[in-house]
């Protein structure tokens, strides 16, 4: 039976719905794509319910028509400054002396027994370190002998009203949300290697309205944060600095932009026709780069502050992997590396199969990441139905192996 996964990335600049089929080797073949400009969403937050619903609906419908499948449930991205996280520890005594899944579940449940304000809800509870009888660094506790199990968790919460608004918009498109996935966690699925996660690495997804960060140490998520800055701020600076409209500034940024002023010759110029003018004007590319450089430096200084505040700044030998649309800006990883004092590379979806024409870009890391996240989940509901004959179910629906269960434990739903 076909195994189908669906992800909807509700971004500040675009909504991207992907329908993927899980192949035998667990790679994903893209069957359906719906990319639509976002409306009514600012910095990861719905500001106009109707407009946002329309954009999501259009994106879902496009993905349905390209895949000839009806989308009923999906994994949906979440971002915005309303997201916050806290680390919490849970413990369980082991009556039988041998740890089983129920003991893990009890420890995780206890970790969640923290005071959460009534206007917030838990999005993820991620296991990030296991101790058995005082012995830290246990990787696979189930089946081990012991009397006391302790689990460190990273708990991500979000403002309930904001989450409800996204739920309402997605629901208006006829889709149930299988799970929200925090933006950087989805992107990390696509751009990080297992070795980087083990060494210690930060993933940073810089989109249009948000910059999403997740820190991985010893293979697990230790810290996450979402900053309300992104590529739109660069565009606004260009519009002000060079006296252009926002759409022209956006175009100039993508065509001529560079994050390092000194990489551009002082005599490099480009032509642009300001709105309402009959003649092109000549602008200096170094001036453009100066505006961009200032904003990019400021953004990475903010990110550096956040990493320092998290206390994990000394634990990232693999440095940072940049993704999201803004990471396509030439020179950005070098600026990041200088400000942060660590190696920085860029990452994007690779080895894509199927309808992947335009998808080979860092803008789609979150969208692909949602599908990757979905296939490693143990949640086995029907995702898609189509014309009776292509009705498909979640991967691993039958014979969910130990690996799948282990993954599920790691990403336990609230
Ligand atoms: N070549 C490029 N150079 C510079 N910026 C670029 C380039 N290509 C795309 N961008 C910028 O990337 C941003 C869009 O990125 P992305 O699609 O990842 O955002 P999003 O997911 O819609 O938003 P968010 O994740 O912030 O909610 C825009 O600000 C766009 O200007
Ligand atoms: Mg995004």
Tab-separated table of C-alpha atoms and ligand atoms in Angstrom:
chain	number	residue	atom	x	y	z
A	1	UNK	CA	0.000	0.000	0.000
A	2	UNK	CA	1.196	3.507	-0.792
A	3	UNK	CA	2.388	5.546	2.124
A	4	UNK	CA	1.601	9.214	1.766
A	5	UNK	CA	2.745	12.155	3.893
A	6	UNK	CA	1.587	15.766	3.668
A	7	UNK	CA	3.234	18.926	5.011
A	8	UNK	CA	1.982	22.509	4.955
A	9	UNK	CA	4.588	25.178	5.646
A	10	UNK	CA	2.685	28.305	6.582
A	11	UNK	CA	5.399	30.915	6.113
A	12	UNK	CA	5.396	34.688	6.205
A	13	UNK	CA	6.045	34.980	2.473
A	14	UNK	CA	4.670	31.728	1.052
A	15	UNK	CA	2.480	28.772	1.911
A	16	UNK	CA	3.921	25.524	0.588
A	17	UNK	CA	1.973	22.268	0.646
A	18	UNK	CA	3.857	19.119	-0.330
A	19	UNK	CA	2.415	15.664	-0.842
A	20	UNK	CA	5.046	12.933	-0.715
A	21	UNK	CA	5.082	9.207	-1.190
A	22	UNK	CA	7.423	7.234	1.023
A	23	UNK	CA	9.558	4.919	-1.085
A	24	UNK	CA	10.846	1.543	0.036
A	25	UNK	CA	14.232	3.025	0.937
A	26	UNK	CA	12.407	5.666	3.079
A	27	UNK	CA	13.219	8.443	0.635
A	28	UNK	CA	10.342	10.701	-0.397
A	29	UNK	CA	8.955	11.117	-3.906
A	30	UNK	CA	7.064	14.388	-4.300
A	31	UNK	CA	3.659	13.780	-5.893
A	32	UNK	CA	1.997	17.124	-5.275
A	33	UNK	CA	3.176	20.722	-4.820
A	34	UNK	CA	1.182	23.853	-3.986
A	35	UNK	CA	3.177	27.038	-3.547
A	36	UNK	CA	1.197	30.226	-3.026
A	37	UNK	CA	2.157	33.691	-1.790
A	38	UNK	CA	1.189	34.120	1.858
A	39	UNK	CA	-1.512	36.503	2.869
A	40	UNK	CA	-2.634	37.565	6.311
A	41	UNK	CA	0.452	36.124	8.034
A	42	UNK	CA	3.094	38.291	9.613
A	43	UNK	CA	6.149	37.051	11.492
A	44	UNK	CA	4.605	33.595	11.756
A	45	UNK	CA	1.332	34.928	13.180
A	46	UNK	CA	-2.094	35.141	11.545
A	47	UNK	CA	-3.160	38.781	11.335
A	48	UNK	CA	-6.057	38.294	8.904
A	49	UNK	CA	-7.988	35.043	9.254
A	50	UNK	CA	-9.807	35.245	5.954
A	51	UNK	CA	-6.783	36.126	3.869
A	52	UNK	CA	-4.618	33.473	5.527
A	53	UNK	CA	-7.336	30.845	5.033
A	54	UNK	CA	-7.562	31.743	1.362
A	55	UNK	CA	-3.809	31.409	0.810
A	56	UNK	CA	-3.677	28.062	2.626
A	57	UNK	CA	-6.714	26.789	0.730
A	58	UNK	CA	-5.187	27.733	-2.614
A	59	UNK	CA	-1.929	26.019	-1.719
A	60	UNK	CA	-3.732	22.853	-0.583
A	61	UNK	CA	-5.921	22.793	-3.691
A	62	UNK	CA	-2.893	23.108	-5.961
A	63	UNK	CA	-1.152	20.245	-4.180
A	64	UNK	CA	-4.341	18.206	-4.505
A	65	UNK	CA	-4.681	18.833	-8.198
A	66	UNK	CA	-1.025	18.101	-8.976
A	67	UNK	CA	-1.121	14.862	-6.971
A	68	UNK	CA	-4.721	13.838	-7.776
A	69	UNK	CA	-5.109	13.123	-4.072
A	70	UNK	CA	-7.467	14.632	-1.568
A	71	UNK	CA	-5.646	16.010	1.446
A	72	UNK	CA	-7.394	15.379	4.743
A	73	UNK	CA	-4.631	15.707	7.330
A	74	UNK	CA	-1.186	17.282	7.356
A	75	UNK	CA	1.823	18.206	9.430
A	76	UNK	CA	1.922	21.994	9.752
A	77	UNK	CA	4.840	24.301	10.553
A	78	UNK	CA	4.741	26.682	13.471
A	79	UNK	CA	6.874	29.757	14.190
A	80	UNK	CA	6.536	33.191	15.720
A	81	UNK	CA	7.753	35.062	18.768
A	82	UNK	CA	4.872	33.544	20.778
A	83	UNK	CA	6.763	30.243	20.866
A	84	UNK	CA	8.914	29.598	23.907
A	85	UNK	CA	10.693	26.652	25.447
A	86	UNK	CA	11.787	25.322	28.773
A	87	UNK	CA	13.815	22.325	29.896
A	88	UNK	CA	12.261	20.025	32.454
A	89	UNK	CA	13.208	16.742	34.145
A	90	UNK	CA	10.916	13.829	34.885
A	91	UNK	CA	11.646	10.689	36.879
A	92	UNK	CA	10.084	7.256	37.336
A	93	UNK	CA	10.858	4.430	39.728
A	94	UNK	CA	11.212	1.034	38.020
A	95	UNK	CA	9.278	-1.521	40.081
A	96	UNK	CA	10.254	-4.523	37.942
A	97	UNK	CA	13.931	-3.577	37.768
A	98	UNK	CA	13.815	-3.630	33.944
A	99	UNK	CA	12.846	-0.470	32.057
A	100	UNK	CA	9.947	-0.685	29.601
A	101	UNK	CA	8.090	1.825	27.395
A	102	UNK	CA	5.548	2.520	30.129
A	103	UNK	CA	8.324	3.635	32.467
A	104	UNK	CA	9.581	5.991	29.756
A	105	UNK	CA	6.076	7.325	29.255
A	106	UNK	CA	5.678	7.904	33.014
A	107	UNK	CA	8.964	9.799	33.228
A	108	UNK	CA	8.045	11.918	30.218
A	109	UNK	CA	4.628	12.595	31.672
A	110	UNK	CA	6.164	13.785	34.916
A	111	UNK	CA	8.486	16.096	32.987
A	112	UNK	CA	5.381	17.716	31.513
A	113	UNK	CA	3.887	18.410	34.921
A	114	UNK	CA	5.207	21.959	34.920
A	115	UNK	CA	3.179	25.086	35.433
A	116	UNK	CA	2.051	26.274	32.030
A	117	UNK	CA	-0.067	29.444	31.902
A	118	UNK	CA	-3.664	28.739	30.869
A	119	UNK	CA	-3.221	30.734	27.651
A	120	UNK	CA	-0.375	28.524	26.394
A	121	UNK	CA	-0.258	24.991	25.057
A	122	UNK	CA	2.467	22.369	24.705
A	123	UNK	CA	3.590	21.766	21.122
A	124	UNK	CA	6.497	19.372	21.618
A	125	UNK	CA	7.988	17.390	24.443
A	126	UNK	CA	11.396	16.294	23.246
A	127	UNK	CA	13.555	13.899	25.121
A	128	UNK	CA	17.093	15.217	25.412
A	129	UNK	CA	19.004	13.076	27.863
A	130	UNK	CA	18.385	9.940	29.888
A	131	UNK	CA	19.866	8.927	33.219
A	132	UNK	CA	19.497	5.463	34.751
A	133	UNK	CA	20.470	5.103	38.436
A	134	UNK	CA	22.612	8.233	38.186
A	135	UNK	CA	24.370	7.085	35.004
A	136	UNK	CA	23.998	9.869	32.429
A	137	UNK	CA	24.085	9.582	28.637
A	138	UNK	CA	21.938	6.455	28.289
A	139	UNK	CA	20.737	6.174	24.691
A	140	UNK	CA	18.305	3.235	24.667
A	141	UNK	CA	16.939	2.668	28.161
A	142	UNK	CA	14.165	0.238	27.282
A	143	UNK	CA	15.212	-3.262	28.288
A	144	UNK	CA	17.964	-2.010	30.623
A	145	UNK	CA	18.209	-2.967	34.293
A	146	UNK	CA	17.765	-0.146	36.770
A	147	UNK	CA	15.682	1.286	39.598
A	148	UNK	CA	15.399	4.944	38.754
A	149	UNK	CA	14.877	6.453	35.324
A	150	UNK	CA	15.289	10.183	34.754
A	151	UNK	CA	14.511	11.949	31.495
A	152	UNK	CA	15.542	15.489	30.572
A	153	UNK	CA	13.063	17.082	28.190
A	154	UNK	CA	12.829	20.181	26.071
A	155	UNK	CA	9.255	21.440	26.190
A	156	UNK	CA	8.072	23.842	23.524
A	157	UNK	CA	4.949	25.871	24.193
A	158	UNK	CA	3.000	28.355	22.116
A	159	UNK	CA	0.253	30.908	22.673
A	160	UNK	CA	-3.025	28.981	22.424
A	161	UNK	CA	-4.906	31.770	20.679
A	162	UNK	CA	-2.252	32.070	17.983
A	163	UNK	CA	-2.185	28.313	17.471
A	164	UNK	CA	-6.001	28.244	17.327
A	165	UNK	CA	-5.965	30.870	14.592
A	166	UNK	CA	-3.673	28.745	12.414
A	167	UNK	CA	-5.816	25.695	13.214
A	168	UNK	CA	-8.900	27.578	12.063
A	169	UNK	CA	-7.257	28.653	8.780
A	170	UNK	CA	-6.014	25.153	7.978
A	171	UNK	CA	-9.350	23.688	8.956
A	172	UNK	CA	-11.097	26.109	6.571
A	173	UNK	CA	-9.065	24.444	3.817
A	174	UNK	CA	-10.635	21.124	4.842
A	175	UNK	CA	-7.474	19.784	6.481
A	176	UNK	CA	-7.019	18.433	10.009
A	177	UNK	CA	-3.675	19.153	11.610
A	178	UNK	CA	-1.940	15.926	12.470
A	179	UNK	CA	0.774	17.735	14.361
A	180	UNK	CA	2.362	21.165	14.548
A	181	UNK	CA	6.106	21.037	14.032
A	182	UNK	CA	8.284	23.939	15.108
A	183	UNK	CA	9.925	25.461	12.019
A	184	UNK	CA	13.593	24.869	12.891
A	185	UNK	CA	12.923	21.269	13.929
A	186	UNK	CA	11.396	20.566	10.533
A	187	UNK	CA	14.246	22.304	8.685
A	188	UNK	CA	16.825	20.442	10.769
A	189	UNK	CA	15.424	17.154	9.458
A	190	UNK	CA	16.598	18.171	6.007
A	191	UNK	CA	19.812	20.129	6.475
A	192	UNK	CA	21.659	18.562	9.414
A	193	UNK	CA	23.757	15.421	9.289
A	194	UNK	CA	23.625	12.926	12.132
A	195	UNK	CA	27.308	13.567	12.761
A	196	UNK	CA	26.696	17.319	13.191
A	197	UNK	CA	23.874	16.620	15.638
A	198	UNK	CA	26.148	14.404	17.679
A	199	UNK	CA	29.005	16.923	17.666
A	200	UNK	CA	26.823	19.920	18.558
A	201	UNK	CA	25.329	22.221	15.955
A	202	UNK	CA	22.816	25.038	15.542
A	203	UNK	CA	20.352	25.179	12.679
A	204	UNK	CA	19.134	28.640	11.742
A	205	UNK	CA	16.228	29.093	9.292
A	206	UNK	CA	16.025	32.719	8.160
A	207	UNK	CA	12.790	33.227	6.274
A	208	UNK	CA	10.882	36.372	5.416
A	209	UNK	CA	9.494	37.276	8.837
A	210	UNK	CA	11.145	34.954	11.322
A	211	UNK	CA	14.544	33.561	12.207
A	212	UNK	CA	14.192	30.141	13.774
A	213	UNK	CA	16.976	28.514	15.706
A	214	UNK	CA	17.466	25.054	17.194
A	215	UNK	CA	20.533	23.764	19.024
A	216	UNK	CA	21.445	20.066	18.884
A	217	UNK	CA	23.921	18.517	21.304
A	218	UNK	CA	24.669	14.804	21.688
A	219	UNK	CA	22.152	14.080	18.946
A	220	UNK	CA	19.207	15.738	20.696
A	221	UNK	CA	17.449	19.117	20.642
A	222	UNK	CA	18.639	21.115	23.626
A	223	UNK	CA	17.331	24.538	22.831
A	224	UNK	CA	14.975	26.308	20.406
A	225	UNK	CA	14.014	29.891	19.787
A	226	UNK	CA	12.167	32.016	17.268
A	227	UNK	CA	13.144	35.647	16.586
A	228	UNK	CA	10.758	38.014	14.828
A	229	UNK	CA	13.318	39.205	12.239
A	230	UNK	CA	13.936	37.985	8.705
A	231	UNK	CA	14.525	38.839	5.066
A	232	UNK	CA	11.620	41.299	4.990
A	233	UNK	CA	13.622	43.585	7.265
A	234	UNK	CA	16.472	43.604	4.758
A	235	UNK	CA	13.978	44.491	2.023
A	236	UNK	CA	12.550	47.318	4.123
A	237	UNK	CA	16.032	48.693	4.804
A	238	UNK	CA	16.809	48.633	1.067
A	239	UNK	CA	13.537	50.391	0.279
A	240	UNK	CA	14.320	53.149	2.785
A	241	UNK	CA	18.033	53.372	2.062
A	242	UNK	CA	17.794	53.435	-1.740
A	243	UNK	CA	14.326	55.042	-1.966
A	244	UNK	CA	12.647	52.170	-3.779
A	245	UNK	CA	9.239	50.570	-3.460
A	246	UNK	CA	9.109	47.363	-1.406
A	247	UNK	CA	8.646	45.175	-4.479
A	248	UNK	CA	11.587	46.808	-6.241
A	249	UNK	CA	13.725	46.520	-3.127
A	250	UNK	CA	12.836	42.820	-2.972
A	251	UNK	CA	13.821	42.306	-6.595
A	252	UNK	CA	17.058	44.257	-6.220
A	253	UNK	CA	17.950	42.266	-3.096
A	254	UNK	CA	17.550	38.957	-4.916
A	255	UNK	CA	19.224	40.032	-8.179
A	256	UNK	CA	22.035	42.276	-6.932
A	257	UNK	CA	22.249	41.753	-3.198
A	258	UNK	CA	25.391	40.772	-1.314
A	259	UNK	CA	26.009	40.638	2.439
A	260	UNK	CA	29.644	41.802	2.283
A	261	UNK	CA	30.280	45.324	1.058
A	262	UNK	CA	34.023	44.847	0.582
A	263	UNK	CA	33.388	41.985	-1.873
A	264	UNK	CA	31.793	44.435	-4.309
A	265	UNK	CA	33.834	46.806	-6.490
A	266	UNK	CA	33.163	50.510	-5.890
A	267	UNK	CA	32.344	50.966	-9.593
A	268	UNK	CA	29.674	48.269	-9.846
A	269	UNK	CA	26.324	49.737	-10.818
A	270	UNK	CA	22.920	48.401	-11.816
A	271	UNK	CA	19.891	49.986	-13.445
A	272	UNK	CA	16.383	50.150	-12.044
A	273	UNK	CA	13.276	52.091	-12.980
A	274	UNK	CA	11.609	53.591	-9.886
A	275	UNK	CA	7.826	53.402	-9.784
A	276	UNK	CA	6.172	56.116	-11.877
A	277	UNK	CA	9.405	57.184	-13.600
A	278	UNK	CA	9.991	56.957	-17.318
A	279	UNK	CA	13.756	56.517	-17.113
A	280	UNK	CA	16.003	54.009	-15.390
A	281	UNK	CA	18.259	55.215	-12.615
A	282	UNK	CA	21.733	53.888	-11.852
A	283	UNK	CA	22.429	52.570	-8.354
A	284	UNK	CA	25.696	51.562	-6.770
A	285	UNK	CA	25.928	47.893	-5.745
A	286	UNK	CA	28.288	48.723	-2.904
A	287	UNK	CA	25.685	51.048	-1.387
A	288	UNK	CA	23.181	48.214	-1.613
A	289	UNK	CA	25.601	45.782	0.035
A	290	UNK	CA	26.286	48.286	2.816
A	291	UNK	CA	22.586	48.414	3.723
A	292	UNK	CA	22.305	44.608	3.624
A	293	UNK	CA	25.509	44.021	5.570
A	294	UNK	CA	24.373	46.237	8.439
A	295	UNK	CA	21.082	44.341	8.859
A	296	UNK	CA	22.664	40.911	8.453
A	297	UNK	CA	25.324	41.729	11.056
A	298	UNK	CA	22.676	42.981	13.445
A	299	UNK	CA	20.613	39.826	12.952
A	300	UNK	CA	23.564	37.554	13.708
A	301	UNK	CA	24.478	39.646	16.744
A	302	UNK	CA	20.945	39.001	18.020
A	303	UNK	CA	21.376	35.303	17.280
A	304	UNK	CA	24.728	35.298	19.094
A	305	UNK	CA	23.102	36.877	22.145
A	306	UNK	CA	20.423	34.197	22.096
A	307	UNK	CA	22.972	31.389	21.802
A	308	UNK	CA	24.973	32.859	24.690
A	309	UNK	CA	21.836	33.234	26.772
A	310	UNK	CA	21.067	29.564	26.184
A	311	UNK	CA	24.434	28.678	27.742
A	312	UNK	CA	25.331	26.292	24.911
A	313	UNK	CA	27.709	28.580	23.016
A	314	UNK	CA	30.743	26.466	23.883
A	315	UNK	CA	29.053	23.244	22.766
A	316	UNK	CA	28.776	23.789	19.021
A	317	UNK	CA	31.965	22.485	17.336
A	318	UNK	CA	29.994	21.749	14.148
A	319	UNK	CA	28.955	25.422	14.111
A	320	UNK	CA	25.801	26.562	12.383
A	321	UNK	CA	23.855	25.474	9.313
A	322	UNK	CA	21.894	28.277	7.678
A	323	UNK	CA	18.760	27.682	5.660
A	324	UNK	CA	15.504	29.471	4.719
A	325	UNK	CA	15.122	31.852	1.761
A	326	UNK	CA	17.417	34.519	3.186
A	327	UNK	CA	20.318	32.060	3.378
A	328	UNK	CA	20.478	32.347	-0.436
A	329	UNK	CA	21.951	35.829	-0.011
A	330	UNK	CA	25.557	35.707	-1.256
A	331	UNK	CA	28.116	36.233	1.524
A	332	UNK	CA	25.676	35.608	4.390
A	333	UNK	CA	27.449	32.545	5.784
A	334	UNK	CA	30.742	34.429	5.934
A	335	UNK	CA	29.181	37.308	7.875
A	336	UNK	CA	27.539	34.761	10.178
A	337	UNK	CA	30.829	32.967	10.745
A	338	UNK	CA	32.640	36.210	11.595
A	339	UNK	CA	29.992	37.444	14.017
A	340	UNK	CA	29.378	34.082	15.693
A	341	UNK	CA	33.003	32.914	15.691
A	342	UNK	CA	32.097	29.429	14.447
A	343	UNK	CA	32.013	27.536	11.143
A	344	UNK	CA	28.852	28.259	9.144
A	345	UNK	CA	27.550	26.522	6.031
A	346	UNK	CA	24.281	26.721	4.141
A	347	UNK	CA	21.910	23.793	3.630
A	348	UNK	CA	18.896	22.970	1.478
A	349	UNK	CA	16.872	19.936	0.380
A	350	UNK	CA	18.928	17.526	-1.694
A	351	UNK	CA	18.503	14.351	-3.742
A	352	UNK	CA	14.882	15.181	-4.438
A	353	UNK	CA	12.621	12.893	-6.394
A	354	UNK	CA	9.383	13.535	-8.242
A	355	UNK	CA	7.823	16.938	-8.902
A	356	UNK	CA	10.747	18.919	-7.591
A	357	UNK	CA	11.246	21.489	-10.279
A	358	UNK	CA	11.462	24.640	-8.155
A	359	UNK	CA	11.977	22.995	-4.813
A	360	UNK	CA	15.742	22.787	-4.880
A	361	UNK	CA	16.096	25.882	-2.691
A	362	UNK	CA	16.644	26.671	1.004
A	363	UNK	CA	13.156	28.220	0.981
A	364	UNK	CA	11.733	24.689	1.051
A	365	UNK	CA	13.764	23.141	3.857
A	366	UNK	CA	10.855	23.462	6.294
A	367	UNK	CA	8.348	22.017	3.799
A	368	UNK	CA	10.513	18.954	3.113
A	369	UNK	CA	11.392	18.731	6.776
A	370	UNK	CA	7.698	18.360	7.620
A	371	UNK	CA	7.557	15.268	5.392
A	372	UNK	CA	10.743	13.858	6.922
A	373	UNK	CA	9.351	14.505	10.383
A	374	UNK	CA	6.122	12.805	9.379
A	375	UNK	CA	7.795	9.618	8.201
A	376	UNK	CA	9.692	9.185	11.428
A	377	UNK	CA	6.551	9.560	13.500
A	378	UNK	CA	4.686	6.655	14.947
A	379	UNK	CA	1.391	8.407	14.360
A	380	UNK	CA	-0.475	6.270	11.888
A	381	UNK	CA	-3.555	8.068	10.790
A	382	UNK	CA	-4.933	8.259	7.297
A	383	UNK	CA	-3.391	11.352	5.689
A	384	UNK	CA	-4.841	11.382	2.253
A	385	UNK	CA	-7.690	9.888	0.380
A	386	UNK	CA	-8.256	10.108	-3.323
A	387	UNK	CA	-11.007	8.728	-5.548
A	388	UNK	CA	-11.198	5.501	-3.581
A	389	UNK	CA	-8.242	3.907	-5.254
A	390	UNK	CA	-5.338	5.959	-3.957
A	391	UNK	CA	-6.389	6.068	-0.351
A	392	UNK	CA	-3.201	5.762	1.596
A	393	UNK	CA	-2.126	5.487	5.148
A	394	UNK	CA	0.697	6.679	7.312
A	395	UNK	CA	3.998	4.909	6.964
A	396	UNK	CA	4.630	2.138	9.432
A	397	UNK	CA	0.942	1.647	10.002
A	398	UNK	CA	1.522	-2.032	10.237
A	399	UNK	CA	4.498	-3.681	11.821
A	400	UNK	CA	5.734	-0.521	13.498
A	401	UNK	CA	9.228	-1.625	14.427
A	402	UNK	CA	11.269	-0.774	17.450
A	403	UNK	CA	12.976	2.055	15.601
A	404	UNK	CA	9.688	3.770	14.892
A	405	UNK	CA	8.580	3.428	18.473
A	406	UNK	CA	11.911	4.795	19.651
A	407	UNK	CA	11.490	7.812	17.404
A	408	UNK	CA	8.004	8.290	18.668
A	409	UNK	CA	9.283	8.311	22.230
A	410	UNK	CA	11.788	10.963	21.287
A	411	UNK	CA	9.151	13.166	19.796
A	412	UNK	CA	6.310	12.345	22.088
A	413	UNK	CA	3.226	14.338	21.443
A	414	UNK	CA	1.747	16.207	24.375
B	1	LIG	N1	18.452	35.013	-3.537
B	1	LIG	C1	17.983	35.595	-2.445
B	1	LIG	N2	18.706	36.554	-1.821
B	1	LIG	C2	18.252	37.158	-0.728
B	1	LIG	N3	17.079	36.890	-0.133
B	1	LIG	C3	16.317	35.944	-0.710
B	1	LIG	C4	16.715	35.257	-1.880
B	1	LIG	N4	15.735	34.364	-2.205
B	1	LIG	C5	14.771	34.513	-1.271
B	1	LIG	N5	15.105	35.453	-0.385
B	1	LIG	C6	14.321	35.941	0.771
B	1	LIG	O1	13.878	34.845	1.516
B	1	LIG	C7	12.678	35.218	2.222
B	1	LIG	C8	11.665	34.110	2.059
B	1	LIG	O2	12.203	32.959	2.642
B	1	LIG	P1	11.288	31.738	3.073
B	1	LIG	O3	10.490	31.286	1.931
B	1	LIG	O4	12.181	30.776	3.750
B	1	LIG	O5	10.328	32.488	4.122
B	1	LIG	P2	8.962	32.003	4.758
B	1	LIG	O6	9.086	30.573	5.127
B	1	LIG	O7	7.832	32.388	3.896
B	1	LIG	O8	8.890	32.924	6.030
B	1	LIG	P3	9.050	32.616	7.613
B	1	LIG	O9	9.733	31.302	7.740
B	1	LIG	O10	9.880	33.752	8.106
B	1	LIG	O11	7.674	32.666	8.138
B	1	LIG	C9	12.205	36.521	1.621
B	1	LIG	O12	12.495	37.587	2.515
B	1	LIG	C10	13.053	36.629	0.342
B	1	LIG	O13	13.323	37.972	0.027
B	2	LIG	MG1	9.823	29.562	6.764
